[in-house]
Tab-separated table of C-alpha atoms in Angstrom:
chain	number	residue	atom	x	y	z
A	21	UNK	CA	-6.639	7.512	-8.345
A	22	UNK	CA	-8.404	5.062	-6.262
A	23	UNK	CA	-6.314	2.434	-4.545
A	24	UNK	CA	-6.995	-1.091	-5.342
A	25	UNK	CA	-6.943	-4.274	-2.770
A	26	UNK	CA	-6.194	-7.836	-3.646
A	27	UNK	CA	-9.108	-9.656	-1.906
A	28	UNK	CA	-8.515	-11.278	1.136
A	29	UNK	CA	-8.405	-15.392	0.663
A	30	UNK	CA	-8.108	-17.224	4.130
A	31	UNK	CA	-5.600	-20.012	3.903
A	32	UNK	CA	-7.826	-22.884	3.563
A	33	UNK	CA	-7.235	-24.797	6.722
A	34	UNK	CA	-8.282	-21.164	8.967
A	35	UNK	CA	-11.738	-20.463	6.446
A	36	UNK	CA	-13.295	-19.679	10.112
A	37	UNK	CA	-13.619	-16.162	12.324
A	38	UNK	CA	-12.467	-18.163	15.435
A	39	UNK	CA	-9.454	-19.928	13.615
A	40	UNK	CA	-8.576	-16.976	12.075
A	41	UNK	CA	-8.160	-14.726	15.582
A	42	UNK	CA	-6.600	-17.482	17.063
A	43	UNK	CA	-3.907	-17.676	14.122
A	44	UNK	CA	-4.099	-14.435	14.359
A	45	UNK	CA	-2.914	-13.553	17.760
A	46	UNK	CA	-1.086	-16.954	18.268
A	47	UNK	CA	1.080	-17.909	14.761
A	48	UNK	CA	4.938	-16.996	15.318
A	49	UNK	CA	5.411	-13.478	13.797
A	50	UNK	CA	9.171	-13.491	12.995
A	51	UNK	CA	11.762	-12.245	15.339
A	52	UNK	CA	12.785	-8.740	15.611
A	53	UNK	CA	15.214	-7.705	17.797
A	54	UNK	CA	13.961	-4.209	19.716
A	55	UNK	CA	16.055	-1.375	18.606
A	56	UNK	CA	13.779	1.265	19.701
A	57	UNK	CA	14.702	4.625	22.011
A	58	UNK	CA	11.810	4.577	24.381
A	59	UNK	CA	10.513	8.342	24.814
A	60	UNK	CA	7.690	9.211	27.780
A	61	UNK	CA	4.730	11.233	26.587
A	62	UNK	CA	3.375	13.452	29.743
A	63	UNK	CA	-0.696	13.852	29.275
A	64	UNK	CA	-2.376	16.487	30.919
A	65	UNK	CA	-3.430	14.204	34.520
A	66	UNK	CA	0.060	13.661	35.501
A	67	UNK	CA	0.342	9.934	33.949
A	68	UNK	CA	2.913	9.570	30.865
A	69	UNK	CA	2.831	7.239	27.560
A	70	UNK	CA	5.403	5.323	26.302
A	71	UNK	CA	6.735	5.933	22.975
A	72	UNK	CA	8.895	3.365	21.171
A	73	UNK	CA	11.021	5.022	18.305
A	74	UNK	CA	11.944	2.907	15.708
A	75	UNK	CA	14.397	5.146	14.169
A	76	UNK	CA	16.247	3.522	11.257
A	77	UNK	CA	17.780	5.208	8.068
A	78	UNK	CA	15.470	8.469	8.289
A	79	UNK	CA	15.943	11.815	7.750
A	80	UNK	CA	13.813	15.045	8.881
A	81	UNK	CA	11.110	15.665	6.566
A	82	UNK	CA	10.787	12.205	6.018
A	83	UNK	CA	7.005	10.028	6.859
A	84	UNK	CA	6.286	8.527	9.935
A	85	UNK	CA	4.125	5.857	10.977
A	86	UNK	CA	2.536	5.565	14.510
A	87	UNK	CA	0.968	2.504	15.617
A	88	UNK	CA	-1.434	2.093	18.289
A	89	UNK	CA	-2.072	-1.955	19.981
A	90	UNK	CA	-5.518	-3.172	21.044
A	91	UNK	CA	-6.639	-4.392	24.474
A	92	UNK	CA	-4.177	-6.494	26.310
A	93	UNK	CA	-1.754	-5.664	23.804
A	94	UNK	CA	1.674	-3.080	24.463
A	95	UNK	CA	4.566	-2.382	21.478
A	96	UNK	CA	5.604	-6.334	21.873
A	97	UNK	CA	2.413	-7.658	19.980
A	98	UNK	CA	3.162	-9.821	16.905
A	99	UNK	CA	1.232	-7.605	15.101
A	100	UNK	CA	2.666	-4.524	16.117
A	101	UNK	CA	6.078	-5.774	15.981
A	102	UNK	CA	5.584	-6.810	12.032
A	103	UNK	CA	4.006	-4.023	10.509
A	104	UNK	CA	7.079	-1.876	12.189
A	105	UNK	CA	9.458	-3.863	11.047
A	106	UNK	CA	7.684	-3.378	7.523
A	107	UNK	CA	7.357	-0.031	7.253
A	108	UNK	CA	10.591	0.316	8.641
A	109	UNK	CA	11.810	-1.517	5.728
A	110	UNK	CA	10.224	1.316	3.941
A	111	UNK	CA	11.975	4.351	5.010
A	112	UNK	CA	9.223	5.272	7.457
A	113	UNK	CA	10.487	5.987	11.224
A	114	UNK	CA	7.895	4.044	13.662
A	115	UNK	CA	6.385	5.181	16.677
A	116	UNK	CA	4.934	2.452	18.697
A	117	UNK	CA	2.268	3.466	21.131
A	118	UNK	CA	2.077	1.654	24.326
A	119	UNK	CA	-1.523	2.228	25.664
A	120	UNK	CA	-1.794	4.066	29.219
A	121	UNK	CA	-0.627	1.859	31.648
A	122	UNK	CA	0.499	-1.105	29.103
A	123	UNK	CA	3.701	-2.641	28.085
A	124	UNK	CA	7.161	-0.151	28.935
A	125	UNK	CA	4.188	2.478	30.264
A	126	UNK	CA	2.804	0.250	32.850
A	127	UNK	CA	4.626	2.005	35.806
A	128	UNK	CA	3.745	5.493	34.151
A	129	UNK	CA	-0.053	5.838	34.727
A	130	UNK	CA	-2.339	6.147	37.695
A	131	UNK	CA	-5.141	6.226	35.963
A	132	UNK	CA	-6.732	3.513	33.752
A	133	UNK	CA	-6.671	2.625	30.384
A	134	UNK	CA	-10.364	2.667	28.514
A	135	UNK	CA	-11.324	2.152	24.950
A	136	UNK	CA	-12.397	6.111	25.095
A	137	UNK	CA	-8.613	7.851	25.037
A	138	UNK	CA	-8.519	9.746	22.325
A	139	UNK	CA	-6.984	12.341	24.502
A	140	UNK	CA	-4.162	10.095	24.930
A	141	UNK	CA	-3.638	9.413	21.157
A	142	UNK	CA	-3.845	13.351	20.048
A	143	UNK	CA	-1.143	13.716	22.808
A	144	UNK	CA	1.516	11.744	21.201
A	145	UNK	CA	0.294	12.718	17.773
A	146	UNK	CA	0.947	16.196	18.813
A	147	UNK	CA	4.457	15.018	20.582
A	148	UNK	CA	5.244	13.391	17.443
A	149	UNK	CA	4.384	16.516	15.366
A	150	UNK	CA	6.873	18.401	17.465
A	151	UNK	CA	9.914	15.582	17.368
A	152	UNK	CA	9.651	15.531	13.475
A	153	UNK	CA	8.895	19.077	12.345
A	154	UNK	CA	7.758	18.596	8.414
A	155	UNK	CA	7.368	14.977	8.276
A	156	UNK	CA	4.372	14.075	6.676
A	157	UNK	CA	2.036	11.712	9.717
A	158	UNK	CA	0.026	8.167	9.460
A	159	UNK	CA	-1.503	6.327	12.099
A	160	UNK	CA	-2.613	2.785	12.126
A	161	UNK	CA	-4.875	1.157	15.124
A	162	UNK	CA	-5.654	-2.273	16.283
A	163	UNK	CA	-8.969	-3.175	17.178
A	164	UNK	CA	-9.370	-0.943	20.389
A	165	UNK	CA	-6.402	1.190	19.928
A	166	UNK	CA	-8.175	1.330	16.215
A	167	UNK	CA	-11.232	2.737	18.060
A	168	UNK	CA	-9.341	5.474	19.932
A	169	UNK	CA	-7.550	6.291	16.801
A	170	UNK	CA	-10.898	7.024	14.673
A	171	UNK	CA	-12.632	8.687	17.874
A	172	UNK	CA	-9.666	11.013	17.954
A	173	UNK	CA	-9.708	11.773	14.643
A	174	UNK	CA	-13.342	12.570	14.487
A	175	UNK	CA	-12.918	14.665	17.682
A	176	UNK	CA	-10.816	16.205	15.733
A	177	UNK	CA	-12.762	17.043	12.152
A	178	UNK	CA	-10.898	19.192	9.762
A	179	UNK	CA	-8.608	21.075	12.594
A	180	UNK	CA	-6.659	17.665	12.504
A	181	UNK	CA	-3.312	19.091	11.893
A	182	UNK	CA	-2.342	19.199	8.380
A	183	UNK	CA	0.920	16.803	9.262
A	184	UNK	CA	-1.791	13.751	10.012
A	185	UNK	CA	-2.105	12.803	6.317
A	186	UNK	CA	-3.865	9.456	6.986
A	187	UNK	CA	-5.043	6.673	8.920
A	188	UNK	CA	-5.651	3.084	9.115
A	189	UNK	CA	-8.034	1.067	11.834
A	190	UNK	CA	-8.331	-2.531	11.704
A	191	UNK	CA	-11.590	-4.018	13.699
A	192	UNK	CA	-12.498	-1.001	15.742
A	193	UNK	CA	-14.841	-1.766	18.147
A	194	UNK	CA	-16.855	1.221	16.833
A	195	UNK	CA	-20.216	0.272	19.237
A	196	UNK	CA	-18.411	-0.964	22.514
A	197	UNK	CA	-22.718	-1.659	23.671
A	198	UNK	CA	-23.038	-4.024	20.680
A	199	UNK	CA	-19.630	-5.146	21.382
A	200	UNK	CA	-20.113	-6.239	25.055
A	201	UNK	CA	-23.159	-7.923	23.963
A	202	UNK	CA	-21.877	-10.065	21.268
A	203	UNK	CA	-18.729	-11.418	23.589
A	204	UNK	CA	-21.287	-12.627	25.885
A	205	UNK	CA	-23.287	-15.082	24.108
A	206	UNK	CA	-22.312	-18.875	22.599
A	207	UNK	CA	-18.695	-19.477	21.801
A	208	UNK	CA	-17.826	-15.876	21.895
A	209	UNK	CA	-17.517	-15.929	25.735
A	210	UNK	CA	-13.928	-17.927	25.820
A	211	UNK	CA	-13.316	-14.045	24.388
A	212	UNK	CA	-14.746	-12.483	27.464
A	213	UNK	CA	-13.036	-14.650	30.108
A	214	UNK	CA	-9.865	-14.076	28.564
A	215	UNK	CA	-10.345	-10.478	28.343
A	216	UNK	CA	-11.297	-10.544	32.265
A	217	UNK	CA	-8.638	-12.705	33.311
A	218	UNK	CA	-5.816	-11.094	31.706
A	219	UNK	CA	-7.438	-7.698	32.766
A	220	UNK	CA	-7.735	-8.805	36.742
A	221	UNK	CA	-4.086	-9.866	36.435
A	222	UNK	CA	-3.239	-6.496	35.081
A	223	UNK	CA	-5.266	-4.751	37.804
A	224	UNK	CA	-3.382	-6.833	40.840
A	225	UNK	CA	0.475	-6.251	39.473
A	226	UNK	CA	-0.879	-2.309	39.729
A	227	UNK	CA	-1.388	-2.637	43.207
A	228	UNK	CA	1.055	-4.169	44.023
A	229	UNK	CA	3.987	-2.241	41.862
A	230	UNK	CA	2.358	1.243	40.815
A	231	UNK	CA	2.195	3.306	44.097
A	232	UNK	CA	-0.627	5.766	44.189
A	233	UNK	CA	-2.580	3.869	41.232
A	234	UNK	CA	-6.675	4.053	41.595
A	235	UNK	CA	-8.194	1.151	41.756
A	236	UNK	CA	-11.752	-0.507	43.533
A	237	UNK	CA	-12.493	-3.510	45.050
A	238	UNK	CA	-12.812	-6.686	42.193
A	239	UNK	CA	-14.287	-9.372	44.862
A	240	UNK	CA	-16.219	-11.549	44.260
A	241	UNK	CA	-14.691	-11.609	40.738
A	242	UNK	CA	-16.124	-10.690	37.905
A	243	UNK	CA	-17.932	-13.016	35.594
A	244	UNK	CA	-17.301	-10.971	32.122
A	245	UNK	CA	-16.113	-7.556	30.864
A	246	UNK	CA	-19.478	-5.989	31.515
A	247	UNK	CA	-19.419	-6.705	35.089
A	248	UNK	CA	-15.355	-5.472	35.329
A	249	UNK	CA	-15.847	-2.084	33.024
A	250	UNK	CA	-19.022	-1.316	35.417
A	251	UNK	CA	-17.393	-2.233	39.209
A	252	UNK	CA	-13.728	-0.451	37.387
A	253	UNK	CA	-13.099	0.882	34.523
A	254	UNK	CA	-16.635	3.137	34.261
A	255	UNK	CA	-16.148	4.636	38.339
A	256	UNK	CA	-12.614	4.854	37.970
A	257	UNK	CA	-12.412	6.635	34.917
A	258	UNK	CA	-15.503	9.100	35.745
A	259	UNK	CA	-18.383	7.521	33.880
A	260	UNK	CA	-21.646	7.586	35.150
A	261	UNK	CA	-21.640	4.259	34.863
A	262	UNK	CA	-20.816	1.062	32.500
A	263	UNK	CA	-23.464	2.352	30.017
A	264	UNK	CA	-22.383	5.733	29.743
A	265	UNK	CA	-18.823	4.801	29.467
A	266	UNK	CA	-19.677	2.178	26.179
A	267	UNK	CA	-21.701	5.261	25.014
A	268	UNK	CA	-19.417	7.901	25.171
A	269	UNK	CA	-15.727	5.937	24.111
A	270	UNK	CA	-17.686	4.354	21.031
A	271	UNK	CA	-16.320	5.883	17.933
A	272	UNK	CA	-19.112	5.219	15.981
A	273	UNK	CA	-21.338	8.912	16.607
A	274	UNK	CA	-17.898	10.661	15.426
A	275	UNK	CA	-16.914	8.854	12.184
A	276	UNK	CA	-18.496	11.102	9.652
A	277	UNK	CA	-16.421	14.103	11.008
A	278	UNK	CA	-13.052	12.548	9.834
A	279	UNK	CA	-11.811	14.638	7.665
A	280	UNK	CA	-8.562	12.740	6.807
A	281	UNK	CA	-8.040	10.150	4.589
A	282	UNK	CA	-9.166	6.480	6.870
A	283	UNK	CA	-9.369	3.454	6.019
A	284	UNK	CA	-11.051	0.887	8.461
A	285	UNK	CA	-10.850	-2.745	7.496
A	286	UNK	CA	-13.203	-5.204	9.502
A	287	UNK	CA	-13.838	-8.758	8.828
A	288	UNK	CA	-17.416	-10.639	8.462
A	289	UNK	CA	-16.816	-13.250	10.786
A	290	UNK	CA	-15.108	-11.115	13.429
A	291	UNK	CA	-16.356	-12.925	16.626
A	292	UNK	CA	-15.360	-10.418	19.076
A	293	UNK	CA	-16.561	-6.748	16.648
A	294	UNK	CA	-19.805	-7.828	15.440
A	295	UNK	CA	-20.547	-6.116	11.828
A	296	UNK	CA	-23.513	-4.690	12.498
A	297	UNK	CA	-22.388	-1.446	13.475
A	298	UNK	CA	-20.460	-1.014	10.750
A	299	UNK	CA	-22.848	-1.508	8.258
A	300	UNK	CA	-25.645	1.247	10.097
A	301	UNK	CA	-22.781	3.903	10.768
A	302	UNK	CA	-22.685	6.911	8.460
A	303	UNK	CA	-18.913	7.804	7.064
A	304	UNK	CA	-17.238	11.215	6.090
A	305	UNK	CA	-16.736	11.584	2.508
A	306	UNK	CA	-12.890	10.662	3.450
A	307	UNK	CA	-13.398	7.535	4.771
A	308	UNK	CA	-13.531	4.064	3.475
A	309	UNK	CA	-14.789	0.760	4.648
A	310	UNK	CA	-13.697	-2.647	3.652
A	311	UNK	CA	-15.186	-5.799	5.046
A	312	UNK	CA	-14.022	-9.069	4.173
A	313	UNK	CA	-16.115	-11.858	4.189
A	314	UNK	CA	-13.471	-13.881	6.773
A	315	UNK	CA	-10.654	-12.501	8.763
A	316	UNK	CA	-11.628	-12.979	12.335
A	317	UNK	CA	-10.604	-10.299	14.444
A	318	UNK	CA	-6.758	-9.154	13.595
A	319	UNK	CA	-6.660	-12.741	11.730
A	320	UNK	CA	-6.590	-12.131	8.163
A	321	UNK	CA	-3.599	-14.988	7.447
A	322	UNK	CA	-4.212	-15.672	3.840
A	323	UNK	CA	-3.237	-17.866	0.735
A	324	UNK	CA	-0.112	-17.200	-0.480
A	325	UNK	CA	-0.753	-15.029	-3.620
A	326	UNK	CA	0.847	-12.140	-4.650
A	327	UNK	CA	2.339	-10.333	-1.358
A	328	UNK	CA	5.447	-11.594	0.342
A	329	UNK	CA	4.380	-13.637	2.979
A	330	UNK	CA	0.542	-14.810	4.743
A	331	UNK	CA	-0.162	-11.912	6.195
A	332	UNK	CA	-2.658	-9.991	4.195
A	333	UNK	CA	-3.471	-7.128	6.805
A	334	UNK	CA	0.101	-5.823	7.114
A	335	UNK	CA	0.659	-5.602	3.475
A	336	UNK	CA	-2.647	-3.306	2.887
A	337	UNK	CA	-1.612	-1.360	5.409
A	338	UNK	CA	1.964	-0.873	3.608
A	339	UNK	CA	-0.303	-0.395	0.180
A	340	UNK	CA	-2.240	2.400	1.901
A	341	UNK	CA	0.550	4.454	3.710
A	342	UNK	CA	2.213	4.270	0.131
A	343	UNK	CA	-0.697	5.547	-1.632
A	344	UNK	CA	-1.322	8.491	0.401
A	345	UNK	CA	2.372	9.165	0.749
A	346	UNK	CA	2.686	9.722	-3.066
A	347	UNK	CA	-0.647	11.545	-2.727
A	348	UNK	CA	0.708	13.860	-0.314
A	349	UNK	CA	4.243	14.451	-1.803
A	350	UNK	CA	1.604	15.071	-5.245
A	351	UNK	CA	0.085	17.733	-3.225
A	352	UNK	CA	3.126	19.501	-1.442
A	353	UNK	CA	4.824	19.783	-5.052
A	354	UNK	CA	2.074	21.288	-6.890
A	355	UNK	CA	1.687	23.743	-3.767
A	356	UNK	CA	5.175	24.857	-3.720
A	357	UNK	CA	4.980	25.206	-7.938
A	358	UNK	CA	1.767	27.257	-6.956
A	359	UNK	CA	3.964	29.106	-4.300
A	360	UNK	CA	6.786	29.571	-6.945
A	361	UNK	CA	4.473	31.340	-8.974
A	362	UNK	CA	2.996	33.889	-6.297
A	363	UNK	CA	6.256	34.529	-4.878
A	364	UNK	CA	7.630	38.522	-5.719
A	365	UNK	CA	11.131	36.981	-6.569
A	366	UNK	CA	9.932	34.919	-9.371
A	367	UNK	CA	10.336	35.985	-13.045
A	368	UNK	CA	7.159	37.671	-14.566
A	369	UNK	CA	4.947	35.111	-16.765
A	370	UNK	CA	5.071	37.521	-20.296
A	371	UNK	CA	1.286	37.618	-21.585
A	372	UNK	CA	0.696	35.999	-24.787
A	373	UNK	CA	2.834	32.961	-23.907
């Protein structure tokens, strides 16, 4: 059965992409007070991820829900912190992903974070698979974490483990080239300067508190996110270069090996993810695209209408870890009947009847 959306209607005084990503990021979330058991993921260069375990009336066998944040994000975004809280609600224990070297992780990582770790993402997937033996897996991304996510499942094709039952990216930055080139031109560029500025600060608290952390020379400073991936990020994390670095993390030359059911939601008027890319990339059979004509980039605060509160994003992303939950528990019963039946200890079926 194909799962229906309600359309997304922007509340009428943020119709526009920019008011709708600054809503988006800045609008009070709601207060949730952390309850979380933080858990260290080792990856294979020595550097560790934290984990944030929402663990809340759940029992072994039951789903989980692992949620990755976006650039200059950690497990403390507004976003994050809502949609765990929801699902939570839900039954489903939450795994918040802090990016390599972000939020609770920050003194855990030499190495840098870059939009191209799906590496890092299969890691705690896998660590997760291992903490909750039989639980039934989704993962949800945010606009850069959303782009690891989808890389990593296309990386991964149909030997994604059968546990990983689906996933959810919201604004992936699918071509970072078309990406770094749209944040540089008109108004888009108070995007770029923020992302540098927060991004230098970032880089000096490393030096200065993570012993052993790489890092290069950022002065003169740079002017935009091109110039900091190409002097940083791109050396640093053994690129050839800026260009080869957007080339190679992009998502987009992966997406039609997904082989799990993905959903990636981007918005028309996104001024940081241009939609261009979205509309020339070719999709597996499993995966399905919804733009909306307004959203902004991890906006999306609509009318009020039919959900609970504004916030249209988090309640598709409740409607489509629902679906496929009931799809999977659909599946695992009819293959344990189909078990039952095969199985030497059950009763012969008498022919004729």
């Amino acid at each position: 059965m194909t799962l229906e959306f309600p359309p997304f209607r922007p509340y009428p005084l943020l119709a526009g992409g920019h008011l709708q990503t600054i809503a988006g990021a800045y609008l009070p979330g709601g207060h949730y007070p952390y309850r979380a058991a933080i858990r260290h993921v080792p990856l294979a260069d020595g550097d560790q991820i934290a984990l944030h375990d929402d663990r809340s009336h759940w029992s072994a066998g039951d789903p989980v829900a692992i949620l990755i944040h976006g650039l200059g994000g950690c497990y403390q975004s507004t976003y994050m912190e809502r949609c765990a809280a929801k699902l939570a609600a839900r039954g489903l224990r939450v795994f918040r992903m802090d990016l390599r070297g972000c939020g609770a992780g920050f003194a855990l990582a030499k190495h840098p974070l870059h939009a191209g770790r799906s590496d890092d993402a299969a890691a705690v997937l896998d660590y997760v698979r291992k903490l909750c033996p039989g639980s039934p897996i989704h993962m949800a991304g945010f606009s850069m974490g959303a782009n690891i996510l989808v890389k990593m499942a296309g990386e991964m094709g149909a030997a994604a483990p059968p546990e990983l039952v689906s996933l959810f990216a919201v604004s992936p930055p699918i071509d970072l080239v078309e990406c770094s080139r749209n944040i540089r031109f008109g108004r888009n560029r108070m995007y770029d300067r923020r992302f540098v500025k927060n991004l230098l600060a970032h880089v000096r608290r490393r030096e200065r508190q993570v012993p052993g952390a790489l890092t290069r020379p950022l002065a003169p400073r740079p002017l935009g996110l091109l110039e900091f991936d190409d002097r940083f990020t791109a050396p640093l994390s053994g690129f050839a270069g800026v260009q080869d670095y957007y080339e190679r993390a992009s998502s987009a030359p992966v997406l039609r090996n997904i082989a799990r059911p993905t959903l990636i939601v981007a918005a028309a008027t996104d001024p940081i993810v241009p939609i261009g890319p979205f509309e020339r990339a070719s999709y597996s059979a499993t995966t399905r695209l919804v733009i909306t004509p307004c959203g902004g980039h991890l906006g999306f605060v609509g009318q009020r209408g039919s959900d609970p509160d504004r916030r249209w994003l988090d309640w598709r992303l409740i409607d489509w870890i629902e679906h496929h939950q009931g799809v999977a528990a659909t599946s695992e019963s009819g293959r344990q009947r189909t078990e039952s039946l095969k199985s030497p200890d059950s009763a012969p079926v008498p022919a004729g009847r």
